[in-house]
Coordinates of C-alpha atoms in Angstrom, one line a residue:
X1 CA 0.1 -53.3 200.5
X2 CA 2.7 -56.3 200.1
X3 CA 3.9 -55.8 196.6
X4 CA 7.4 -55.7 196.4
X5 CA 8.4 -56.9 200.0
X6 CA 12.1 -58.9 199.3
X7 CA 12.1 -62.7 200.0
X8 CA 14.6 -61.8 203.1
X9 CA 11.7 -60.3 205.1
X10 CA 9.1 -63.1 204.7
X11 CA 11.8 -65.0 206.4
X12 CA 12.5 -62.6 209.4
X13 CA 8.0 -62.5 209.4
X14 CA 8.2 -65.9 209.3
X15 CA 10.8 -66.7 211.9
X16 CA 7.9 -64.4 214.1
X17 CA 5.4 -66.2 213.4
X18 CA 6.7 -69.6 214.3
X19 CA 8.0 -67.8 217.8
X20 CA 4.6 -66.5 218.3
X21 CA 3.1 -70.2 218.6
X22 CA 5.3 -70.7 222.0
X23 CA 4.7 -67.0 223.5
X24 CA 0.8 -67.2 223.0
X25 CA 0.8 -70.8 224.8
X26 CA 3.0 -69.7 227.6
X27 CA 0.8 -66.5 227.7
X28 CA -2.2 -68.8 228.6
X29 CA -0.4 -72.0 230.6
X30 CA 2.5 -70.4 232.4
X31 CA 0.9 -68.5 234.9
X32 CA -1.5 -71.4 235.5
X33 CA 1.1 -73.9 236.1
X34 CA 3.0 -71.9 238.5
X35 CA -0.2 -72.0 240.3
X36 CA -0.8 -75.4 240.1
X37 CA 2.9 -76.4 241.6
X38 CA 2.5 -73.8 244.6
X39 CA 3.6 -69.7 243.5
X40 CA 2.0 -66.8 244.9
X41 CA 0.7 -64.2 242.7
X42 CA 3.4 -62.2 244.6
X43 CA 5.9 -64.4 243.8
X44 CA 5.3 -65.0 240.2
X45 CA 4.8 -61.0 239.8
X46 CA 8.3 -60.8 241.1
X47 CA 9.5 -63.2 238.6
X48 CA 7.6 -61.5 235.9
X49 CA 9.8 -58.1 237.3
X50 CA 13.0 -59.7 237.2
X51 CA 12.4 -61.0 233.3
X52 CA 11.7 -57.1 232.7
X53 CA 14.5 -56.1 233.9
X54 CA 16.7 -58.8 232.5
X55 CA 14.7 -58.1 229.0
X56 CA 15.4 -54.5 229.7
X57 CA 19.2 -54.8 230.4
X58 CA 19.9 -56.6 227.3
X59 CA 17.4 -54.4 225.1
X60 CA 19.3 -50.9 225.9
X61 CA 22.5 -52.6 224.7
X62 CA 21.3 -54.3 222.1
X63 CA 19.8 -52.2 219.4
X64 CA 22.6 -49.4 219.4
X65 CA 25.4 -52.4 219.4
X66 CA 23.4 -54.2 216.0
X67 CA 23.9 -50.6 214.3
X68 CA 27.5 -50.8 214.7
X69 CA 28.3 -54.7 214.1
X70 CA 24.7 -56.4 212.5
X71 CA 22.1 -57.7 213.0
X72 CA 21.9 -61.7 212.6
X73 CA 23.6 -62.9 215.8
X74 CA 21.9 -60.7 218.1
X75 CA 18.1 -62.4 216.6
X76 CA 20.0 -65.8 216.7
X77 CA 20.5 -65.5 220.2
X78 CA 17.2 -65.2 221.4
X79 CA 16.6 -68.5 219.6
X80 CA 19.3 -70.3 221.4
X81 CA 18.0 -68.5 225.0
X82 CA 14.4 -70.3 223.8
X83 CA 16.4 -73.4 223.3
X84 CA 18.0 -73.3 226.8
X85 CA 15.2 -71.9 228.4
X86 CA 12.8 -74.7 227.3
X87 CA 15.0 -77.0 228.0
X88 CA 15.6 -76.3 231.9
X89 CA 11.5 -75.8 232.2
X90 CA 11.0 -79.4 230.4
X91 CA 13.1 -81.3 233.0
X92 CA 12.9 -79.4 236.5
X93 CA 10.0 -77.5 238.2
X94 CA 12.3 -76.7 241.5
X95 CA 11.6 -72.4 242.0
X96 CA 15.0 -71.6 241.2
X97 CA 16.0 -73.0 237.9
X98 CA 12.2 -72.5 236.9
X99 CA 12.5 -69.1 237.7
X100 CA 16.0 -68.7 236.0
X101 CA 14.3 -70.4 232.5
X102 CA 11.5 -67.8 232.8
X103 CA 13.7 -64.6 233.0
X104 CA 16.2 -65.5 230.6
X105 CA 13.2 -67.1 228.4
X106 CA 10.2 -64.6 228.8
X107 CA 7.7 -67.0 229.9
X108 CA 4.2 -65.7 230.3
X109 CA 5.7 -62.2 228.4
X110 CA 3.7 -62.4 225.4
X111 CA 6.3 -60.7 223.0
X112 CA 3.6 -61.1 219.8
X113 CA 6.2 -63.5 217.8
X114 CA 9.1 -60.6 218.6
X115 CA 11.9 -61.6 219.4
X116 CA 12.3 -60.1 223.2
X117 CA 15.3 -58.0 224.1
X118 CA 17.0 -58.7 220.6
X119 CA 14.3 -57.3 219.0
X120 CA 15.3 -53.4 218.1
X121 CA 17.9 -55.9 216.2
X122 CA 14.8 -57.5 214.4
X123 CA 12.8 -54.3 213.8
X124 CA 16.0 -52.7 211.9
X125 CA 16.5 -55.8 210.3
X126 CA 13.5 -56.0 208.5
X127 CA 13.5 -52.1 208.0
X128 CA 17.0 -51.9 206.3
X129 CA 15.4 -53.9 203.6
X130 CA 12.7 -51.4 202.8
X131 CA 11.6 -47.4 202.4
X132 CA 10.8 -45.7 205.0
X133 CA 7.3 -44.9 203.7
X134 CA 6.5 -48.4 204.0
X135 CA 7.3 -49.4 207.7
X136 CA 4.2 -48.7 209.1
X137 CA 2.3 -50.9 206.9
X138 CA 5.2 -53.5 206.6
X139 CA 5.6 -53.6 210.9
X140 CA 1.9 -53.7 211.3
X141 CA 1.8 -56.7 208.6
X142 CA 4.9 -58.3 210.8
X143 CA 2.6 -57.5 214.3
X144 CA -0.3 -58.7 213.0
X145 CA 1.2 -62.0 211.9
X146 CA 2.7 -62.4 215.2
X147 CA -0.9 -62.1 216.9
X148 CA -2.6 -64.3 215.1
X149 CA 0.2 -67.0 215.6
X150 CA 0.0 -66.3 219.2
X151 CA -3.8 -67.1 218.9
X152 CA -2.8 -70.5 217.7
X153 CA -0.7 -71.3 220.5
X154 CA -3.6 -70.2 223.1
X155 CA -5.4 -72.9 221.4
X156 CA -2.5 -75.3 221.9
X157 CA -2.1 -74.6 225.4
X158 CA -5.4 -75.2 226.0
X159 CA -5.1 -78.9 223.9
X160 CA -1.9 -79.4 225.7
X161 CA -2.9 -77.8 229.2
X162 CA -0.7 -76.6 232.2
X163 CA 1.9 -79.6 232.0
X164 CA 5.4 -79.7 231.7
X165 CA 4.7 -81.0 227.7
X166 CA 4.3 -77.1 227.2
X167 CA 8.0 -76.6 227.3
X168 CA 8.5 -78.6 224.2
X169 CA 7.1 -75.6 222.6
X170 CA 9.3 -73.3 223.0
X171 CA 12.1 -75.6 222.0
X172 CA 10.6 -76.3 218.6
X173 CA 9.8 -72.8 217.3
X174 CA 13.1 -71.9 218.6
X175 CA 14.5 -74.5 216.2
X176 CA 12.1 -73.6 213.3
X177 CA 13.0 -69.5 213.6
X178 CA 16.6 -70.0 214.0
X179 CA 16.7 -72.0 210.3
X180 CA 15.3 -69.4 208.7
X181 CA 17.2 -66.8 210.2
X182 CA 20.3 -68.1 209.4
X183 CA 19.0 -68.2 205.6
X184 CA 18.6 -64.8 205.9
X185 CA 21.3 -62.5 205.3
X186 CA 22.7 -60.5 207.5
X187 CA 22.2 -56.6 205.8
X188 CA 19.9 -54.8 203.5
X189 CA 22.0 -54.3 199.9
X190 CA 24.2 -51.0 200.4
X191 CA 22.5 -48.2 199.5
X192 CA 24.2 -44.6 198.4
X193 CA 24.4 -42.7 201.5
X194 CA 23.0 -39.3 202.2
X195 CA 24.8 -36.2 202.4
X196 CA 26.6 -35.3 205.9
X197 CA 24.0 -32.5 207.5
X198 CA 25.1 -29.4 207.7
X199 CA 25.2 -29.5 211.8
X200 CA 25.4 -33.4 212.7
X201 CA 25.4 -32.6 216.4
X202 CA 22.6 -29.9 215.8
X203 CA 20.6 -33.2 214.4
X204 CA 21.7 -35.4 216.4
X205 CA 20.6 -33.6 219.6
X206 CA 17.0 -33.0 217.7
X207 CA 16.8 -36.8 217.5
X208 CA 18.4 -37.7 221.2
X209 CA 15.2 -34.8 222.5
X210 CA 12.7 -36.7 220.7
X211 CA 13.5 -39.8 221.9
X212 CA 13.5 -38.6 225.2
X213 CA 10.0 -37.6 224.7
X214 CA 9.1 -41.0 223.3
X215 CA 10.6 -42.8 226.6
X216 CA 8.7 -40.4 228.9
X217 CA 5.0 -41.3 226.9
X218 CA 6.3 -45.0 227.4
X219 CA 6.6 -45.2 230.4
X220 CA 2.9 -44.1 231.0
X221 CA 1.7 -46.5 228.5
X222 CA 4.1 -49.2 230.3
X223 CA 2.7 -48.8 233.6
X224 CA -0.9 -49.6 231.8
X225 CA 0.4 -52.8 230.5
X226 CA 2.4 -54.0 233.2
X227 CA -0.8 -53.9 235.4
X228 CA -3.2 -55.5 233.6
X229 CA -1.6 -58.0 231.0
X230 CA 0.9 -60.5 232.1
X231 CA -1.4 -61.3 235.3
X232 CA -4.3 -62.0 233.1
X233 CA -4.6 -65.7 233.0
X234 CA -4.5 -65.1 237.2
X235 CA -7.5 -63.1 237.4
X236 CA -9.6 -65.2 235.2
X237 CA -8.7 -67.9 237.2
X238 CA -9.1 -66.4 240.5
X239 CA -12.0 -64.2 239.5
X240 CA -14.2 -66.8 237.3
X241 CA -13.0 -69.8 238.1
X242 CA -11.9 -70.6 235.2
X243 CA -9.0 -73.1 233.6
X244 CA -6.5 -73.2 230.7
X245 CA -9.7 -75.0 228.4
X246 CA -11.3 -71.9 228.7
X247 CA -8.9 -69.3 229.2
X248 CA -6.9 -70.6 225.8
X249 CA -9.6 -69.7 223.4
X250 CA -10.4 -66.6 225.3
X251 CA -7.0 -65.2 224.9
X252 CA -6.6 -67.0 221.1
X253 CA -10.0 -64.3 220.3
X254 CA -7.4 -61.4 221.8
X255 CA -4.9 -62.6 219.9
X256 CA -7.0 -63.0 216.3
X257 CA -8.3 -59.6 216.6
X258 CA -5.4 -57.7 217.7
X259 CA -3.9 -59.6 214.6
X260 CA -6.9 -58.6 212.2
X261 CA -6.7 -55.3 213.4
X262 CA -2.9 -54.5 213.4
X263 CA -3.4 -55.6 209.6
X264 CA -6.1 -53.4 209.2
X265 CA -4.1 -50.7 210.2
X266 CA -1.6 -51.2 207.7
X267 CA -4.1 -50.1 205.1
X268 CA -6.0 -47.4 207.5
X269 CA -2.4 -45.9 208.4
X270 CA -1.5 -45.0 204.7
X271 CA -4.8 -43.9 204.1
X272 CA -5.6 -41.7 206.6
X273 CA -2.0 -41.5 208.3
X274 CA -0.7 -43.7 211.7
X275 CA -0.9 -41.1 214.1
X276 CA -4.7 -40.7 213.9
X277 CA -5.2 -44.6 213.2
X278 CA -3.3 -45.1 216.8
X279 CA -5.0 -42.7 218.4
X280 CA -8.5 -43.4 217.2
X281 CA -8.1 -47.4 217.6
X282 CA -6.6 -47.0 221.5
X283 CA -9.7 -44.9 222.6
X284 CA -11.3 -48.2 222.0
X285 CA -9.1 -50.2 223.7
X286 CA -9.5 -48.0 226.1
X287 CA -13.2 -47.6 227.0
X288 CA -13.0 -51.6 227.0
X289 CA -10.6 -51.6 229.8
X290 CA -12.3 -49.7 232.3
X291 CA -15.3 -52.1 231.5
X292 CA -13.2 -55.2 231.9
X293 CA -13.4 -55.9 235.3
X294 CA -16.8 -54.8 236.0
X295 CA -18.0 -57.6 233.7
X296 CA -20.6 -59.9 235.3
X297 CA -19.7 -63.2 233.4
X298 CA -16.3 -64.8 231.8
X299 CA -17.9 -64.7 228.4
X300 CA -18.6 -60.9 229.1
X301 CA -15.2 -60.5 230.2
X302 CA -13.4 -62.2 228.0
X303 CA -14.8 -60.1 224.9
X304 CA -13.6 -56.7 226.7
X305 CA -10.1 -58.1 227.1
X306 CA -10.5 -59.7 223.6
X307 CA -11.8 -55.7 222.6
X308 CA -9.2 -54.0 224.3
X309 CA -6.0 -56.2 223.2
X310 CA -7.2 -55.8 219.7
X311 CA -7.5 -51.9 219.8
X312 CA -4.2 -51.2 221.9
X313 CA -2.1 -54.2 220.6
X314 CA -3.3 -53.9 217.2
X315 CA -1.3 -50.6 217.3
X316 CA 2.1 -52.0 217.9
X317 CA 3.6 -51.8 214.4
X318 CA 1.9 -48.3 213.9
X319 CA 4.1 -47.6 216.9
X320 CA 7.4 -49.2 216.2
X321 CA 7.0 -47.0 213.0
X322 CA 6.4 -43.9 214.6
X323 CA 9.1 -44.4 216.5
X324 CA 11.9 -45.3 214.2
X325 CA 10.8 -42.5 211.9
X326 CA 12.2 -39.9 214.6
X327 CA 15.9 -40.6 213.5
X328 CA 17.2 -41.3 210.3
X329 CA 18.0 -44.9 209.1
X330 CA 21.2 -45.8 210.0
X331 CA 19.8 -45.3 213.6
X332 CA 17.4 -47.3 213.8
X333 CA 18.4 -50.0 215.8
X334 CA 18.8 -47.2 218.9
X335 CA 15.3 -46.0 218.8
X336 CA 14.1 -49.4 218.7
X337 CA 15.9 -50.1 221.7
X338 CA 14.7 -46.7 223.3
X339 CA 11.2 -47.4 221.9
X340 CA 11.3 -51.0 223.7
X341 CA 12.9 -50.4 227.1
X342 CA 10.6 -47.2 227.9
X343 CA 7.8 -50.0 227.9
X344 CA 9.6 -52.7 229.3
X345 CA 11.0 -51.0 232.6
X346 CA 7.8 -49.7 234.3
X347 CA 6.0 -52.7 232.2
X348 CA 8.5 -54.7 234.9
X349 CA 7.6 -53.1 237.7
X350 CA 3.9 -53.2 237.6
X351 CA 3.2 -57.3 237.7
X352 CA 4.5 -57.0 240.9
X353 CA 2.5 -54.1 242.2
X354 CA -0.9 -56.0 240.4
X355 CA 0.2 -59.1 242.3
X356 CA -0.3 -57.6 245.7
X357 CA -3.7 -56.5 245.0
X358 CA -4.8 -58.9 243.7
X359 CA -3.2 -61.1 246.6
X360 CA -5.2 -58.8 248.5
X361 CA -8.3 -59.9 246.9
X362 CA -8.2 -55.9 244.9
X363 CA -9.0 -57.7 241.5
X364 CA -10.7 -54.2 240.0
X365 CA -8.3 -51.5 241.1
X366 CA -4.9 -52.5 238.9
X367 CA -7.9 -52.2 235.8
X368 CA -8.1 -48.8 237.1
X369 CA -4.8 -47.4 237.5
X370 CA -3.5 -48.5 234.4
X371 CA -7.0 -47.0 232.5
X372 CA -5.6 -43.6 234.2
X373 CA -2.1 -44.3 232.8
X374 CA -3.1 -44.9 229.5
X375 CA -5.6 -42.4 229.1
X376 CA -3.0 -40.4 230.1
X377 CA -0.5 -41.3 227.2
X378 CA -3.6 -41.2 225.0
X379 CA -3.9 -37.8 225.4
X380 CA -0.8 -36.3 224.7
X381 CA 0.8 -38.9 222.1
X382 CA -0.7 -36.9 219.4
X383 CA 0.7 -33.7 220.7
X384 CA 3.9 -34.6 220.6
X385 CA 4.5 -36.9 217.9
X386 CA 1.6 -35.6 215.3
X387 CA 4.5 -34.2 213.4
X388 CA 6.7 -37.1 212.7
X389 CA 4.1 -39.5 210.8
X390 CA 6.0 -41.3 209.0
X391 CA 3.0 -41.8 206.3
X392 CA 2.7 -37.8 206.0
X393 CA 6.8 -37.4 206.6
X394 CA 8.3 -39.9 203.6

């Protein structure tokens, strides 16, 4: 499954991994130390908006621009936002330059090690450096890395707790990702290109209609995330009682499994192809999200968020894949960026709509709507996409 990956892409994997050590603690402490220095659910929701759309902005623009002119500096910015974001965060907790680090810096976002709105630059990055019968397992091996380094910074931020010391993380993965970018380079060796098609606007507009599809499923599956996820820490907290000492190793189990899993389905993908792994692995994910808020306990509810992170998260590199595989190479860095902002936009919107319930003590109903969201995308995923697998398509 990882014979014959070039030395380039261990870099870009490991450049994820060390950014996924920040994201998972900020997943766990930020929303608990926006609560402990006096934001509203509603407010931080907002704020959670705003970094969608900022993330969202900056990822339309990005992928199709890396196609054009690279890929490096796009992935080396996000490094050097980390930097400056950290650093305002580490010396200031006054709303409006908190809030300012937290957009531009994804705080609380949970990007699984990716880097945020540069990264349809990272997927075709590593992808320009391999077959195209190998990016599902080779994303889902780059996911599941990211996951379980995320589960290592829950930890942390449950050592370190909801202080202002939590900043220093982002600063210091930010440092140890960008070195090992910049020993990357910049493009996959030159390969022969293929002929011109006989009717390149006749493919292109095949291409531009499947994407189109893919943004529309998105959004559904956005809406389901936006709802649930980035509020987590919150509704433990509110519903349980709980603190960042428990909540940190709740969320670091999410994080392992979805990481075990998503490198499980590297090998279940090429065996039995990624469309049916996605779909068969999200009905799980599924059934333990209804359940979620209905648990009695934490412990009870912890293991169905733990379950369903692992079954829908565990996904992602199946899905990147999928994606991708609907146009031909050197287009990859557009679909990425379509693939990422039909998530991100109604996955902005929602935190604020899940802030207001549960502001309005509603702390089952976002669990709900997004269950009806996602079942939704569930559902019709295969239907449109069961011919493009790029495991039965290479």
């Amino acid at each position: 499954m990882i014979r014959g990956i070039p030395a380039p892409v261990f870099r870009l994997v490991g450049a994820r991994l060390a950014r996924s050590l920040a994201q998972g603690a900020l997943v766990v402490d930020f929303a608990l130390y926006t609560r402990q220095i006096g934001w509203s659910a509603g407010l931080l929701g907002l704020i959670l908006a705003l970094a969608m759309g900022f993330n969202a902005v900056l990822t339309a623009l990005i992928g199709p621009l890396s196609d054009r002119i690279g890929r490096k500096g796009f992935v080396l910015s996000y490094e050097a936002l980390s930097l400056i974001a950290g650093g305002i965060a580490l010396v200031t907790r006054s709303t409006i330059p908190l809030a300012f680090a937290a957009i531009i810096g994804g705080f609380g976002r949970g990007a699984n090690g990716g880097a945020g709105p540069f990264a349809p630059a990272e997927q075709a990055w590593i992808t320009g450096f391999i077959g195209r019968e190998r990016m599902s397992s080779l994303l889902s091996i780059n996911t599941g890395l990211g996951f379980l380094g995320m589960a290592a910074g829950a930890i942390l931020a449950g050592l370190i707790g909801a202080t202002r010391m939590l900043f220093f993380l982002p600063i210091g993965t930010a440092l140890i990702a960008g070195a090992l970018l910049i020993a990357t380079p910049d493009h996959a060796p030159r390969r022969e290109k293929p002929s011109a098609p006989a009717d390149e606007a006749a493919t292109k507009n095949e291409e531009h209609g499947l994407l189109w599809r893919l943004a529309g499923l998105n959004l559904l599956n956005g809406v389901g995330i936006g709802l649930v996820t980035p509020l987590i820490s919150w509704w433990f907290a509110v519903k349980f009682h709980q603190g960042a000492e428990a909540i940190g190793p709740a969320l670091a189990a999410s994080f392992v499994l979805a990481g075990i899993v998503s490198l499980a389905s590297a090998g279940l993908a090429e065996r039995f192809g990624t469309i049916r792994t996605v779909v068969v692995m999200r009905l799980g994910g599924l059934a333990a999200l209804f359940a979620l808020p209905f648990m009695p306990s934490f412990a009870l509810a912890a293991a169905a968020f733990a379950v369903r992170s692992a079954f829908n998260q565990g996904t992602a590199g199946a899905r990147q894949a999928v994606a991708l595989n609907l146009v031909r190479g050197h287009r990859h860095g557009l679909a990425a960026s379509v693939n990422a902002i039909s998530v991100q936009v109604p996955r902005g919107i929602a935190p604020a709509i899940s802030g207001l319930f549960f502001d309005s003590n509603a702390l089952e109903l976002p669990f709900l709507i997004a269950g009806a969201f996602q079942g939704a995308y569930l559902l019709l995923y295969p239907l449109v996409f069961g011919r493009h697998d790029p495991t039965r398509n290479s």
